[in-house]
């Protein structure tokens, strides 16, 4: 990536006109507690007592690639190889793509249901449809071949990124698409 400390990045291999779908990402639907790491007691004679669920010691790295809302237990994790290389840009002039729910006709053709139908369900019921949901990354402007693709992860993610200490392990979900 061209972003310092970001690791890999996603780069356009061809020109992408404004409005074109950069990538489609099927989504795993997880419950937020599934990514919690608890203190363990390896000495416990009973397997059920190995985890100390009263002491959270961290979160799985997968949280960094999950999309969600801070007040929801539902997390959506794209499992498309390229999508997880798309980095956040702080400045609006660098952001050249966005996440959006697919149009109803495309969603129905690919997955048999539409985003409007997904939104009518309780968030935790969505976990039963893991792998049957998807979102799209769409070009906000023309993207030239070789350009890095950037989206906006949201202000909560950016604040968490900026406030981490050097020795701290970073874990924070990305804002879920809302339009």
PDB file of C-alpha atoms in Angstrom, residues 14-176:
ATOM      1  CA  UNK A  14      -7.454  -1.761 -15.426  1.00  0.00           C
ATOM      2  CA  UNK A  15      -9.253   1.559 -15.726  1.00  0.00           C
ATOM      3  CA  UNK A  16     -12.510   1.644 -13.784  1.00  0.00           C
ATOM      4  CA  UNK A  17     -15.079   4.271 -14.764  1.00  0.00           C
ATOM      5  CA  UNK A  18     -17.117   6.119 -12.142  1.00  0.00           C
ATOM      6  CA  UNK A  19     -20.069   3.978 -11.012  1.00  0.00           C
ATOM      7  CA  UNK A  20     -18.529   0.655 -12.013  1.00  0.00           C
ATOM      8  CA  UNK A  21     -18.369  -2.262  -9.604  1.00  0.00           C
ATOM      9  CA  UNK A  22     -14.763  -2.629  -8.463  1.00  0.00           C
ATOM     10  CA  UNK A  23     -15.445  -5.850  -6.535  1.00  0.00           C
ATOM     11  CA  UNK A  24     -18.305  -7.927  -5.203  1.00  0.00           C
ATOM     12  CA  UNK A  25     -17.830  -9.426  -1.759  1.00  0.00           C
ATOM     13  CA  UNK A  26     -19.861 -12.270  -0.293  1.00  0.00           C
ATOM     14  CA  UNK A  27     -20.242 -11.794   3.457  1.00  0.00           C
ATOM     15  CA  UNK A  28     -19.896 -14.051   6.454  1.00  0.00           C
ATOM     16  CA  UNK A  29     -22.305 -12.970   9.188  1.00  0.00           C
ATOM     17  CA  UNK A  30     -20.861 -13.380  12.682  1.00  0.00           C
ATOM     18  CA  UNK A  31     -21.878 -12.444  16.196  1.00  0.00           C
ATOM     19  CA  UNK A  32     -19.506  -9.944  17.817  1.00  0.00           C
ATOM     20  CA  UNK A  33     -18.934 -12.204  20.867  1.00  0.00           C
ATOM     21  CA  UNK A  34     -17.518 -14.839  18.479  1.00  0.00           C
ATOM     22  CA  UNK A  35     -14.416 -12.639  18.079  1.00  0.00           C
ATOM     23  CA  UNK A  36     -13.742 -12.112  21.784  1.00  0.00           C
ATOM     24  CA  UNK A  37     -10.622 -13.694  23.290  1.00  0.00           C
ATOM     25  CA  UNK A  38     -11.034 -14.743  26.897  1.00  0.00           C
ATOM     26  CA  UNK A  39      -8.490 -15.560  29.554  1.00  0.00           C
ATOM     27  CA  UNK A  40      -7.815 -19.289  29.613  1.00  0.00           C
ATOM     28  CA  UNK A  41      -7.026 -21.695  32.395  1.00  0.00           C
ATOM     29  CA  UNK A  42      -5.161 -24.599  30.813  1.00  0.00           C
ATOM     30  CA  UNK A  43      -4.911 -26.271  34.232  1.00  0.00           C
ATOM     31  CA  UNK A  44      -8.674 -26.722  34.536  1.00  0.00           C
ATOM     32  CA  UNK A  45      -9.673 -30.379  34.835  1.00  0.00           C
ATOM     33  CA  UNK A  46     -13.047 -29.590  33.249  1.00  0.00           C
ATOM     34  CA  UNK A  47     -13.039 -28.531  29.606  1.00  0.00           C
ATOM     35  CA  UNK A  48     -16.010 -26.212  30.215  1.00  0.00           C
ATOM     36  CA  UNK A  49     -13.954 -24.211  32.713  1.00  0.00           C
ATOM     37  CA  UNK A  50     -10.972 -23.567  30.412  1.00  0.00           C
ATOM     38  CA  UNK A  51     -12.335 -20.161  29.327  1.00  0.00           C
ATOM     39  CA  UNK A  52     -12.748 -17.478  31.956  1.00  0.00           C
ATOM     40  CA  UNK A  53     -15.587 -15.536  30.358  1.00  0.00           C
ATOM     41  CA  UNK A  54     -15.405 -12.867  33.048  1.00  0.00           C
ATOM     42  CA  UNK A  55     -12.018 -11.689  31.766  1.00  0.00           C
ATOM     43  CA  UNK A  56     -11.773 -10.492  28.159  1.00  0.00           C
ATOM     44  CA  UNK A  57      -8.136 -10.213  27.092  1.00  0.00           C
ATOM     45  CA  UNK A  58      -8.633  -9.078  23.494  1.00  0.00           C
ATOM     46  CA  UNK A  59     -10.316  -9.609  20.148  1.00  0.00           C
ATOM     47  CA  UNK A  60      -9.463 -11.752  17.171  1.00  0.00           C
ATOM     48  CA  UNK A  61      -7.535 -10.089  14.325  1.00  0.00           C
ATOM     49  CA  UNK A  62     -10.536 -10.812  12.072  1.00  0.00           C
ATOM     50  CA  UNK A  63     -12.302  -7.864  13.762  1.00  0.00           C
ATOM     51  CA  UNK A  64     -10.085  -5.519  11.683  1.00  0.00           C
ATOM     52  CA  UNK A  65     -11.729  -6.885   8.523  1.00  0.00           C
ATOM     53  CA  UNK A  66     -15.299  -6.912   9.834  1.00  0.00           C
ATOM     54  CA  UNK A  67     -17.989  -4.358   9.087  1.00  0.00           C
ATOM     55  CA  UNK A  68     -20.465  -3.493  11.788  1.00  0.00           C
ATOM     56  CA  UNK A  69     -22.132  -0.927  13.988  1.00  0.00           C
ATOM     57  CA  UNK A  70     -20.783  -0.312  17.488  1.00  0.00           C
ATOM     58  CA  UNK A  71     -24.234  -0.927  19.016  1.00  0.00           C
ATOM     59  CA  UNK A  72     -24.908  -4.188  17.172  1.00  0.00           C
ATOM     60  CA  UNK A  73     -23.733  -7.739  17.796  1.00  0.00           C
ATOM     61  CA  UNK A  74     -23.792  -8.442  14.050  1.00  0.00           C
ATOM     62  CA  UNK A  75     -20.501  -8.288  12.135  1.00  0.00           C
ATOM     63  CA  UNK A  76     -20.130  -8.836   8.389  1.00  0.00           C
ATOM     64  CA  UNK A  77     -16.822 -10.167   7.089  1.00  0.00           C
ATOM     65  CA  UNK A  78     -16.124 -10.102   3.341  1.00  0.00           C
ATOM     66  CA  UNK A  79     -14.483 -13.257   2.071  1.00  0.00           C
ATOM     67  CA  UNK A  80     -13.404 -12.044  -1.311  1.00  0.00           C
ATOM     68  CA  UNK A  81      -9.617 -12.092  -1.706  1.00  0.00           C
ATOM     69  CA  UNK A  82      -9.127  -8.515  -2.922  1.00  0.00           C
ATOM     70  CA  UNK A  83     -11.653  -6.640  -0.783  1.00  0.00           C
ATOM     71  CA  UNK A  84      -9.676  -7.021   2.435  1.00  0.00           C
ATOM     72  CA  UNK A  85      -6.709  -5.223   0.826  1.00  0.00           C
ATOM     73  CA  UNK A  86      -8.730  -2.025   0.288  1.00  0.00           C
ATOM     74  CA  UNK A  87      -7.459   0.531   2.763  1.00  0.00           C
ATOM     75  CA  UNK A  88      -8.950   3.576   4.461  1.00  0.00           C
ATOM     76  CA  UNK A  89      -8.174   7.095   3.291  1.00  0.00           C
ATOM     77  CA  UNK A  90      -8.533  10.033   5.645  1.00  0.00           C
ATOM     78  CA  UNK A  91      -8.803  12.730   3.025  1.00  0.00           C
ATOM     79  CA  UNK A  92     -11.870  12.957   0.815  1.00  0.00           C
ATOM     80  CA  UNK A  93      -9.748  13.568  -2.292  1.00  0.00           C
ATOM     81  CA  UNK A  94      -8.081  10.123  -1.941  1.00  0.00           C
ATOM     82  CA  UNK A  95     -11.326   8.187  -1.401  1.00  0.00           C
ATOM     83  CA  UNK A  96     -12.203   6.772  -4.818  1.00  0.00           C
ATOM     84  CA  UNK A  97     -14.645   3.971  -3.953  1.00  0.00           C
ATOM     85  CA  UNK A  98     -17.452   3.185  -1.540  1.00  0.00           C
ATOM     86  CA  UNK A  99     -19.250   0.185  -0.167  1.00  0.00           C
ATOM     87  CA  UNK A 100     -22.876  -0.180  -1.121  1.00  0.00           C
ATOM     88  CA  UNK A 101     -25.565  -2.789  -0.971  1.00  0.00           C
ATOM     89  CA  UNK A 102     -26.250  -4.297  -4.403  1.00  0.00           C
ATOM     90  CA  UNK A 103     -29.281  -3.244  -6.444  1.00  0.00           C
ATOM     91  CA  UNK A 104     -32.287  -5.474  -5.710  1.00  0.00           C
ATOM     92  CA  UNK A 105     -32.322  -7.154  -9.132  1.00  0.00           C
ATOM     93  CA  UNK A 106     -28.649  -8.140  -8.952  1.00  0.00           C
ATOM     94  CA  UNK A 107     -28.968  -9.347  -5.354  1.00  0.00           C
ATOM     95  CA  UNK A 108     -32.005 -11.477  -6.181  1.00  0.00           C
ATOM     96  CA  UNK A 109     -30.274 -12.973  -9.236  1.00  0.00           C
ATOM     97  CA  UNK A 110     -27.103 -13.847  -7.298  1.00  0.00           C
ATOM     98  CA  UNK A 111     -28.392 -14.673  -3.820  1.00  0.00           C
ATOM     99  CA  UNK A 112     -32.159 -15.121  -4.104  1.00  0.00           C
ATOM    100  CA  UNK A 113     -33.086 -12.198  -1.847  1.00  0.00           C
ATOM    101  CA  UNK A 114     -32.634  -8.432  -1.682  1.00  0.00           C
ATOM    102  CA  UNK A 115     -31.035  -6.025   0.786  1.00  0.00           C
ATOM    103  CA  UNK A 116     -34.505  -4.695   1.623  1.00  0.00           C
ATOM    104  CA  UNK A 117     -35.452  -8.222   2.728  1.00  0.00           C
ATOM    105  CA  UNK A 118     -32.236  -8.522   4.747  1.00  0.00           C
ATOM    106  CA  UNK A 119     -32.992  -5.264   6.579  1.00  0.00           C
ATOM    107  CA  UNK A 120     -36.395  -6.569   7.720  1.00  0.00           C
ATOM    108  CA  UNK A 121     -34.750  -9.288   9.789  1.00  0.00           C
ATOM    109  CA  UNK A 122     -33.361  -9.124  13.298  1.00  0.00           C
ATOM    110  CA  UNK A 123     -29.581  -8.647  13.027  1.00  0.00           C
ATOM    111  CA  UNK A 124     -28.832 -11.922  14.802  1.00  0.00           C
ATOM    112  CA  UNK A 125     -31.141 -13.796  12.403  1.00  0.00           C
ATOM    113  CA  UNK A 126     -28.857 -12.606   9.614  1.00  0.00           C
ATOM    114  CA  UNK A 127     -26.176 -14.956  10.972  1.00  0.00           C
ATOM    115  CA  UNK A 128     -28.301 -17.822   9.617  1.00  0.00           C
ATOM    116  CA  UNK A 129     -27.705 -16.373   6.130  1.00  0.00           C
ATOM    117  CA  UNK A 130     -23.939 -16.218   6.381  1.00  0.00           C
ATOM    118  CA  UNK A 131     -22.513 -16.503   2.875  1.00  0.00           C
ATOM    119  CA  UNK A 132     -25.862 -15.551   1.290  1.00  0.00           C
ATOM    120  CA  UNK A 133     -25.338 -11.775   1.580  1.00  0.00           C
ATOM    121  CA  UNK A 134     -22.940  -9.518  -0.274  1.00  0.00           C
ATOM    122  CA  UNK A 135     -21.956  -5.927  -0.824  1.00  0.00           C
ATOM    123  CA  UNK A 136     -20.210  -4.165  -3.661  1.00  0.00           C
ATOM    124  CA  UNK A 137     -17.273  -1.792  -3.828  1.00  0.00           C
ATOM    125  CA  UNK A 138     -18.216   0.881  -6.401  1.00  0.00           C
ATOM    126  CA  UNK A 139     -15.989   3.527  -8.003  1.00  0.00           C
ATOM    127  CA  UNK A 140     -16.889   7.065  -6.850  1.00  0.00           C
ATOM    128  CA  UNK A 141     -14.809   8.555  -9.652  1.00  0.00           C
ATOM    129  CA  UNK A 142     -12.762   7.291 -12.567  1.00  0.00           C
ATOM    130  CA  UNK A 143      -9.919   5.106 -11.275  1.00  0.00           C
ATOM    131  CA  UNK A 144      -6.872   4.716 -13.506  1.00  0.00           C
ATOM    132  CA  UNK A 145      -5.014   1.452 -13.940  1.00  0.00           C
ATOM    133  CA  UNK A 146      -2.384   1.233 -11.183  1.00  0.00           C
ATOM    134  CA  UNK A 147      -4.211   3.546  -8.753  1.00  0.00           C
ATOM    135  CA  UNK A 148      -4.694   2.317  -5.201  1.00  0.00           C
ATOM    136  CA  UNK A 149      -8.328   1.864  -4.217  1.00  0.00           C
ATOM    137  CA  UNK A 150      -9.463   3.594  -1.017  1.00  0.00           C
ATOM    138  CA  UNK A 151     -12.731   3.669   0.925  1.00  0.00           C
ATOM    139  CA  UNK A 152     -13.807   5.525   4.069  1.00  0.00           C
ATOM    140  CA  UNK A 153     -13.891   3.176   7.102  1.00  0.00           C
ATOM    141  CA  UNK A 154     -15.700   5.793   9.190  1.00  0.00           C
ATOM    142  CA  UNK A 155     -14.694   8.273  11.865  1.00  0.00           C
ATOM    143  CA  UNK A 156     -14.874   5.787  14.785  1.00  0.00           C
ATOM    144  CA  UNK A 157     -12.344   3.512  13.074  1.00  0.00           C
ATOM    145  CA  UNK A 158     -10.046   6.427  12.248  1.00  0.00           C
ATOM    146  CA  UNK A 159     -10.165   7.768  15.811  1.00  0.00           C
ATOM    147  CA  UNK A 160      -9.326   4.307  17.176  1.00  0.00           C
ATOM    148  CA  UNK A 161      -6.427   3.990  14.703  1.00  0.00           C
ATOM    149  CA  UNK A 162      -5.000   7.393  15.656  1.00  0.00           C
ATOM    150  CA  UNK A 163      -5.350   6.816  19.405  1.00  0.00           C
ATOM    151  CA  UNK A 164      -3.604   3.443  19.564  1.00  0.00           C
ATOM    152  CA  UNK A 165      -0.233   3.308  21.246  1.00  0.00           C
ATOM    153  CA  UNK A 166       2.838   1.845  19.562  1.00  0.00           C
ATOM    154  CA  UNK A 167       2.745  -1.309  21.679  1.00  0.00           C
ATOM    155  CA  UNK A 168      -1.023  -1.794  21.468  1.00  0.00           C
ATOM    156  CA  UNK A 169      -2.577  -4.427  19.214  1.00  0.00           C
ATOM    157  CA  UNK A 170      -5.135  -2.685  16.982  1.00  0.00           C
ATOM    158  CA  UNK A 171      -8.645  -4.188  16.820  1.00  0.00           C
ATOM    159  CA  UNK A 172     -11.676  -2.263  15.503  1.00  0.00           C
ATOM    160  CA  UNK A 173     -14.535  -2.992  13.141  1.00  0.00           C
ATOM    161  CA  UNK A 174     -15.224  -0.917  10.033  1.00  0.00           C
ATOM    162  CA  UNK A 175     -18.479   1.030   9.697  1.00  0.00           C
ATOM    163  CA  UNK A 176     -21.149  -0.953   7.837  1.00  0.00           C
TER     164      UNK A 176
END
